[in-house]
Structure formats: structure tokens, C-alpha cells
């Protein structure tokens, strides 16, 4: 499998740090925890979408696009980073925002909403949950075409076979780092949403025969549906990258115990996980993705799921700007 065949823009001039979490490990008295800091990736405030956009934006440029169009939830890290990549490349950017929680979009909102305005989206369309998002993006692209412009449409989360190559590249980067450091990892825990991160990582590890199991913590879908989605996408990624074989179904493991009342809706375990990472390691998580993923990691550690001395990597996918839109959720109520 050869990533060098694909055009790629570079938005991070270094490999992201791979570090131990000694204080949190001691506090949990469980496995030896490590973290890979993909929250430190390049573009405005970093996060996992930066890796996917390196391949997607390179393709957009190769096709002569002048505008990126994409879609996300109201507080979308993916929309923020697509916008940042557009600015970086001198492109325009239009966003379709799906109001998964009715009434949740506020034009003057904080967090990523504020950054959309600061980075200067050319157009923001807010649509209700259940809208055909692909059709909505195509409608914007057609309107631009009428004016002689050329749009490049990026699917939600940048999670198609091309975008997921970003996490094949991450798997390669991680394996090179562990080899350099003489570090043996036993397991990876990562967020599983639109799936490009989880599927790309699995594809990359599988292609490298890494024998490093991955647990994807779902932030939205229930287990069977998410496992099916990840398996299909991982196979698509491998086929796209020219690998001979797909991945075995049993390599796809999704934990759906942290979704709570639904996507982006707070849980107590998420609030606790954000507090533990901040207080023990000085690391910021986010309420929608990494807070729930870390809650999954902590619950597994407490339940004795990991063997003694196991080294477990938490892949930090970013998202901390959303913290500022959830102030009343992530700070404990002083009356409690
Ligand atoms: C999008 C996102 C995820 C989930 O990644 P997918 O590839 O969509 O599964 C995880 N963490 C953060 C911070 C994100 O923005």
C-alpha cells in the first residue's frame, strides 16, 4: 500500500507527540495510559480533520476547485478546519449545518460558531435534522457553477475513502514513533463518529500487520450499525489505496456505552473524564467526542477490561474549541 501515490497538502510540520499519562494512570490504578496528541495538528486549533483535509484539499486543488463545501453539526470541528484549510489555500468555503438538536444553532454562539465567523465562511445554511445533506451541498455547488465557479464537496467529517487516508498516514506515523521509542503498545482507544478516523487507523494498522487492536468509542450510533459502517469504510480505504485484502470483521470493535441521550448531549461520565484529564494531565478534551471517548477508556479501565500492565493509547482527536460553548455543562455546579 502506497500513500505516496496520492496528492497531499501538509498542514502539520511535525509528528504529533506520543506521551505517557503517568498521573492519570496512577489515579485510575489501571493500565499504563499513553496519549497521541492529534489535538495539536495544524490549521486553526487542530484536531483529526486536519489529517483528512491534507488529502481532500489536495484533490480539490487538483480538480481546479475555487470553493470547498462541507457539512457538519452546529458545533462542528470539521467545518471549522475545512474553513481554515480553505483560507490557507486561498479558497472560499460554504457550510451546511445540520441542527441535530432543534434550535441549537446560534449565530452569535461561542466555540466553533465564533470561529466560523472569524475565519469567514462565505455562506452558512442551517438545515433541520433529517435533511438530505448531500443534496443540499450539491444545490450550493450547482448555484456556484451557474456563476462560473467550481465547488468541491467534502462529505461529513471528511470520511470517505480519500479523507480516511489521513488516518492510514497516522497509523504509519504512530508505528514509526513506537519503533523509534522502543515502545510496545497493546491497544488503542479512539472516537468513532463519521468513522474516517477509526476506519483509516484500522486500515493502516492492518496493512502494516501491526497486530494492535483498536476500540472505537461511538459518539452517536449503536454498536452493530457503527461496526458495519467502520468495516465497510475500512475495506473501501484499503481498496482505494491498492491493498489486496480487506480487514477481518472481528478487528472492528465498537463500544457504544458512552453515547448517553444522544450525539453531543452531555453525560456525567463525559464531564468527569474532562475533569480528570484537565486536573491530572493538563490536557483539554471536548464534550462531544473526546470527553465521551475518554469516559469509555476510564470505564473500561475501572471494569478491569485491560490486563495488568497493559499499555493503552488514547488517540486525542481534538475538539477543545467546543468546550467554550459548553461552559455550563463542563464546570461543576457549586451548589452540588
Ligand atoms: C470528528 C471528530 C471525531 C470523530 O472522527 P470521525 O472520523 O468522524 O469518526 C473525534 N473527535 C473530534 C474532536 C472530532 O472533531
XYZ file of C-alpha atoms and ligand atoms in Angstrom:
351
model
C 0.000 0.000 0.000
C 1.496 3.261 -1.151
C 0.291 6.599 0.157
C 2.859 8.458 -1.918
C 0.645 7.891 -4.971
C -1.825 10.398 -3.565
C -1.520 14.164 -3.725
C -1.240 15.596 -0.231
C -1.036 19.081 1.230
C 0.859 19.344 4.511
C -0.774 21.230 7.358
C 1.328 19.987 10.298
C 5.091 20.494 10.127
C 5.872 17.793 12.733
C 4.648 14.438 14.003
C 2.202 14.757 16.886
C 3.635 13.923 20.322
C 3.263 10.436 21.780
C 3.449 10.765 25.549
C 2.753 8.823 28.754
C -0.025 9.911 31.135
C 1.593 8.932 34.456
C -0.647 10.910 36.822
C -3.885 9.794 35.260
C -2.613 6.192 35.092
C -1.798 6.297 38.821
C -5.148 7.871 39.685
C -7.041 5.128 37.866
C -4.758 2.363 39.170
C -5.380 0.549 35.901
C -3.457 0.207 32.644
C -0.443 2.318 31.656
C -2.038 5.111 29.649
C -0.425 6.894 26.714
C -1.721 9.656 24.510
C -1.128 10.710 20.909
C -1.744 14.425 20.648
C -3.665 14.827 17.398
C -5.322 17.771 19.108
C -2.042 19.527 18.261
C -2.309 19.028 14.494
C -2.036 22.106 12.284
C -4.742 24.500 10.990
C -6.912 26.572 13.352
C -6.882 24.797 16.743
C -6.046 21.368 15.252
C -7.809 18.024 15.539
C -8.300 14.888 13.469
C -9.946 16.548 10.453
C -6.622 18.214 9.622
C -5.153 14.844 8.561
C -8.118 14.045 6.309
C -8.087 17.500 4.752
C -4.468 17.054 3.634
C -5.720 14.521 1.078
C -9.138 16.030 0.355
C -7.929 19.571 -0.262
C -5.066 18.321 -2.448
C -7.722 16.588 -4.572
C -9.860 19.752 -4.651
C -6.883 21.778 -5.872
C -6.012 19.152 -8.499
C -9.576 19.470 -9.797
C -9.285 23.247 -10.050
C -11.850 23.997 -7.326
C -12.215 27.566 -6.033
C -14.630 26.722 -3.199
C -14.938 23.971 -0.590
C -18.423 22.955 0.512
C -18.948 20.723 3.506
C -21.424 19.784 6.193
C -21.428 19.286 9.937
C -23.316 19.687 13.159
C -23.787 23.103 14.711
C -20.509 22.953 16.708
C -18.510 21.186 14.010
C -14.747 20.862 14.309
C -14.755 19.502 10.770
C -16.439 22.642 9.412
C -14.022 24.863 11.354
C -10.976 23.039 9.988
C -12.302 22.847 6.415
C -12.809 26.590 6.597
C -9.282 27.069 7.927
C -7.831 24.889 5.139
C -9.787 26.909 2.562
C -8.380 30.162 3.916
C -4.898 28.691 3.926
C -5.245 27.748 0.233
C -6.970 30.973 -0.851
C -10.283 29.190 -1.457
C -13.827 30.135 -0.487
C -15.833 27.882 1.826
C -19.563 27.294 2.278
C -21.090 25.281 5.124
C -24.295 23.321 5.574
C -25.006 22.973 9.306
C -27.375 20.222 10.426
C -29.325 21.175 13.542
C -29.315 17.701 15.125
C -30.677 19.264 18.303
C -33.539 21.612 17.239
C -32.865 25.276 17.968
C -29.219 24.664 18.878
C -27.597 26.931 16.249
C -26.967 30.458 17.431
C -25.307 32.800 15.013
C -23.640 34.583 17.919
C -22.717 31.269 19.593
C -19.305 30.605 21.088
C -16.785 27.836 20.338
C -16.684 26.737 16.709
C -19.606 29.065 15.788
C -17.475 32.040 16.680
C -14.584 30.625 14.651
C -16.793 30.124 11.548
C -17.437 33.846 11.587
C -13.868 34.793 12.357
C -12.495 32.567 9.584
C -15.164 33.943 7.263
C -17.471 31.310 5.782
C -18.866 32.681 2.535
C -22.257 31.144 3.271
C -23.818 29.159 6.141
C -27.035 27.201 5.539
C -28.712 25.809 8.663
C -30.974 22.833 7.926
C -33.100 20.611 10.186
C -32.021 17.078 11.156
C -33.013 14.519 8.564
C -32.341 16.828 5.594
C -30.648 15.139 2.616
C -27.276 16.754 3.265
C -25.627 15.508 0.089
C -28.441 17.040 -1.974
C -28.188 20.302 -0.030
C -24.437 20.558 -0.675
C -24.984 19.732 -4.355
C -27.575 22.526 -4.554
C -24.961 25.017 -3.306
C -22.395 23.598 -5.739
C -24.861 23.941 -8.649
C -25.574 27.543 -7.719
C -21.863 28.296 -7.772
C -21.496 26.549 -11.140
C -24.158 28.886 -12.557
C -21.805 31.727 -11.678
C -18.859 30.075 -13.353
C -17.345 28.829 -10.118
C -16.173 25.340 -9.276
C -17.008 23.750 -5.925
C -15.504 20.664 -4.312
C -17.898 18.855 -1.992
C -16.445 17.191 1.112
C -18.724 14.701 2.927
C -19.489 14.986 6.656
C -16.392 14.518 8.781
C -14.282 14.201 5.616
C -14.981 10.481 5.984
C -14.751 8.990 2.533
C -12.018 6.645 1.307
C -9.776 9.568 0.358
C -10.139 11.506 3.620
C -9.609 8.375 5.701
C -6.147 8.053 4.144
C -5.214 10.725 6.679
C -5.577 8.083 9.377
C -3.724 5.473 7.355
C -0.909 8.035 7.429
C -1.444 8.431 11.181
C -1.120 4.658 11.672
C 2.217 4.765 9.818
C 3.348 7.726 11.903
C 2.360 6.005 15.147
C 4.162 2.763 14.253
C 7.324 4.650 13.303
C 7.189 6.523 16.627
C 6.712 3.422 18.742
C 9.544 1.723 16.857
C 11.839 4.699 17.472
C 10.924 4.836 21.146
C 11.143 1.082 21.663
C 7.577 1.266 22.949
C 5.161 -1.650 22.732
C 1.510 -0.585 22.797
C -1.196 -3.170 23.478
C -4.319 -1.305 22.435
C -5.681 1.938 21.021
C -8.863 3.716 22.094
C -10.270 6.292 19.670
C -13.504 8.171 18.992
C -15.797 6.682 16.353
C -18.170 9.170 14.712
C -18.453 9.542 10.956
C -15.801 6.813 11.023
C -12.920 8.013 8.864
C -10.573 8.142 11.829
C -11.405 4.693 13.219
C -11.601 3.058 9.766
C -8.439 4.730 8.435
C -6.492 3.759 11.538
C -7.667 0.137 11.302
C -6.815 0.033 7.600
C -3.343 1.454 8.194
C -2.562 -0.844 11.117
C -3.878 -3.865 9.242
C -1.883 -3.088 6.105
C 1.241 -2.803 8.288
C 0.455 -6.124 10.060
C 0.745 -4.184 13.304
C -1.368 -6.531 15.439
C -2.519 -3.587 17.564
C -6.202 -3.841 18.499
C -8.390 -0.733 18.353
C -11.524 0.055 20.355
C -13.712 2.734 18.767
C -15.949 4.546 21.239
C -19.145 5.540 19.460
C -20.402 9.080 19.959
C -23.664 8.599 18.069
C -24.641 5.251 16.533
C -25.359 1.977 18.282
C -22.764 -0.741 18.132
C -23.925 -3.010 15.286
C -24.612 -0.118 12.921
C -21.298 1.567 13.716
C -19.300 -1.664 13.345
C -20.894 -2.245 9.926
C -20.099 1.322 8.861
C -16.464 1.069 10.009
C -15.898 -2.320 8.355
C -17.298 -1.083 5.039
C -15.261 2.126 5.127
C -12.027 0.372 6.168
C -12.399 -2.029 3.238
C -13.080 0.897 0.910
C -9.955 2.656 2.172
C -7.812 -0.437 1.636
C -9.211 -0.952 -1.877
C -8.688 2.725 -2.698
C -5.095 2.532 -1.512
C -4.456 -0.582 -3.557
C -4.227 -3.152 -0.778
C -5.037 -6.707 -1.789
C -7.265 -7.751 1.097
C -9.827 -6.226 3.427
C -9.845 -6.398 7.201
C -11.457 -9.211 9.217
C -14.807 -8.260 10.766
C -13.563 -9.159 14.243
C -10.935 -6.387 14.051
C -13.762 -3.846 14.174
C -14.716 -3.246 17.804
C -17.128 -0.507 18.822
C -18.092 0.387 22.394
C -21.445 2.216 22.376
C -21.885 2.594 26.128
C -20.991 6.304 26.227
C -23.479 7.805 23.756
C -25.906 8.686 26.574
C -29.060 10.522 25.453
C -27.539 11.133 22.028
C -24.959 12.854 19.848
C -23.486 15.958 21.501
C -25.758 15.587 24.557
C -23.851 15.636 27.867
C -23.308 12.690 30.191
C -21.926 12.655 33.732
C -19.135 10.313 32.691
C -18.069 12.771 29.965
C -17.946 15.644 32.458
C -15.876 13.513 34.846
C -13.465 12.448 32.073
C -12.894 16.062 31.005
C -12.174 16.994 34.632
C -9.757 14.066 35.163
C -7.701 14.802 32.027
C -7.552 18.501 32.914
C -6.706 18.044 36.597
C -4.207 15.184 36.323
C -2.521 15.911 32.995
C -3.380 19.482 31.994
C -4.967 18.201 28.793
C -8.183 19.655 27.364
C -10.798 17.292 25.956
C -14.105 18.222 24.341
C -17.725 17.491 25.334
C -18.893 15.868 22.067
C -16.115 13.426 21.099
C -13.013 13.054 23.207
C -14.820 13.554 26.535
C -17.097 10.603 25.789
C -14.220 8.567 24.333
C -12.124 9.165 27.445
C -15.166 8.228 29.543
C -15.203 4.927 27.656
C -11.496 4.412 28.315
C -11.943 5.168 32.023
C -14.968 2.861 32.330
C -13.030 0.015 30.668
C -10.025 0.625 32.935
C -12.219 0.577 36.062
C -14.057 -2.548 34.948
C -10.783 -4.483 34.698
C -11.135 -4.978 30.936
C -7.426 -4.335 30.418
C -4.768 -6.778 31.613
C -2.348 -5.678 34.350
C 0.487 -3.645 32.877
C -1.289 -3.250 29.548
C -0.249 -0.129 27.615
C -3.289 1.629 26.241
C -3.072 4.558 23.837
C -5.732 7.255 23.856
C -5.757 8.915 20.444
C -6.735 12.519 21.177
C -8.703 13.729 18.170
C -9.038 17.367 19.270
C -12.184 19.469 19.622
C -11.367 21.676 22.612
C -12.881 24.841 20.999
C -16.320 23.321 21.652
C -15.569 23.496 25.406
C -16.285 27.211 25.304
C -19.813 26.562 24.073
C -20.462 24.112 26.940
C -19.292 26.137 29.912
C -22.408 25.438 31.992
C -22.027 21.691 31.362
C -18.323 21.119 31.959
C -17.924 23.182 35.113
C -19.380 21.598 38.253
C -22.358 23.370 39.755
C -21.028 24.986 43.008
C -24.325 24.166 44.771
C -23.888 20.417 44.281
C -14.927 14.494 14.004
C -14.310 14.244 15.321
C -14.151 12.944 15.814
C -14.680 11.729 15.125
O -13.940 11.413 13.999
P -14.643 10.627 12.802
O -13.580 10.423 11.817
O -15.771 11.494 12.330
O -15.182 9.352 13.349
C -13.489 12.769 17.014
N -13.026 13.816 17.717
C -13.199 15.081 17.286
C -12.687 16.175 18.134
C -13.838 15.336 16.077
O -13.988 16.595 15.667
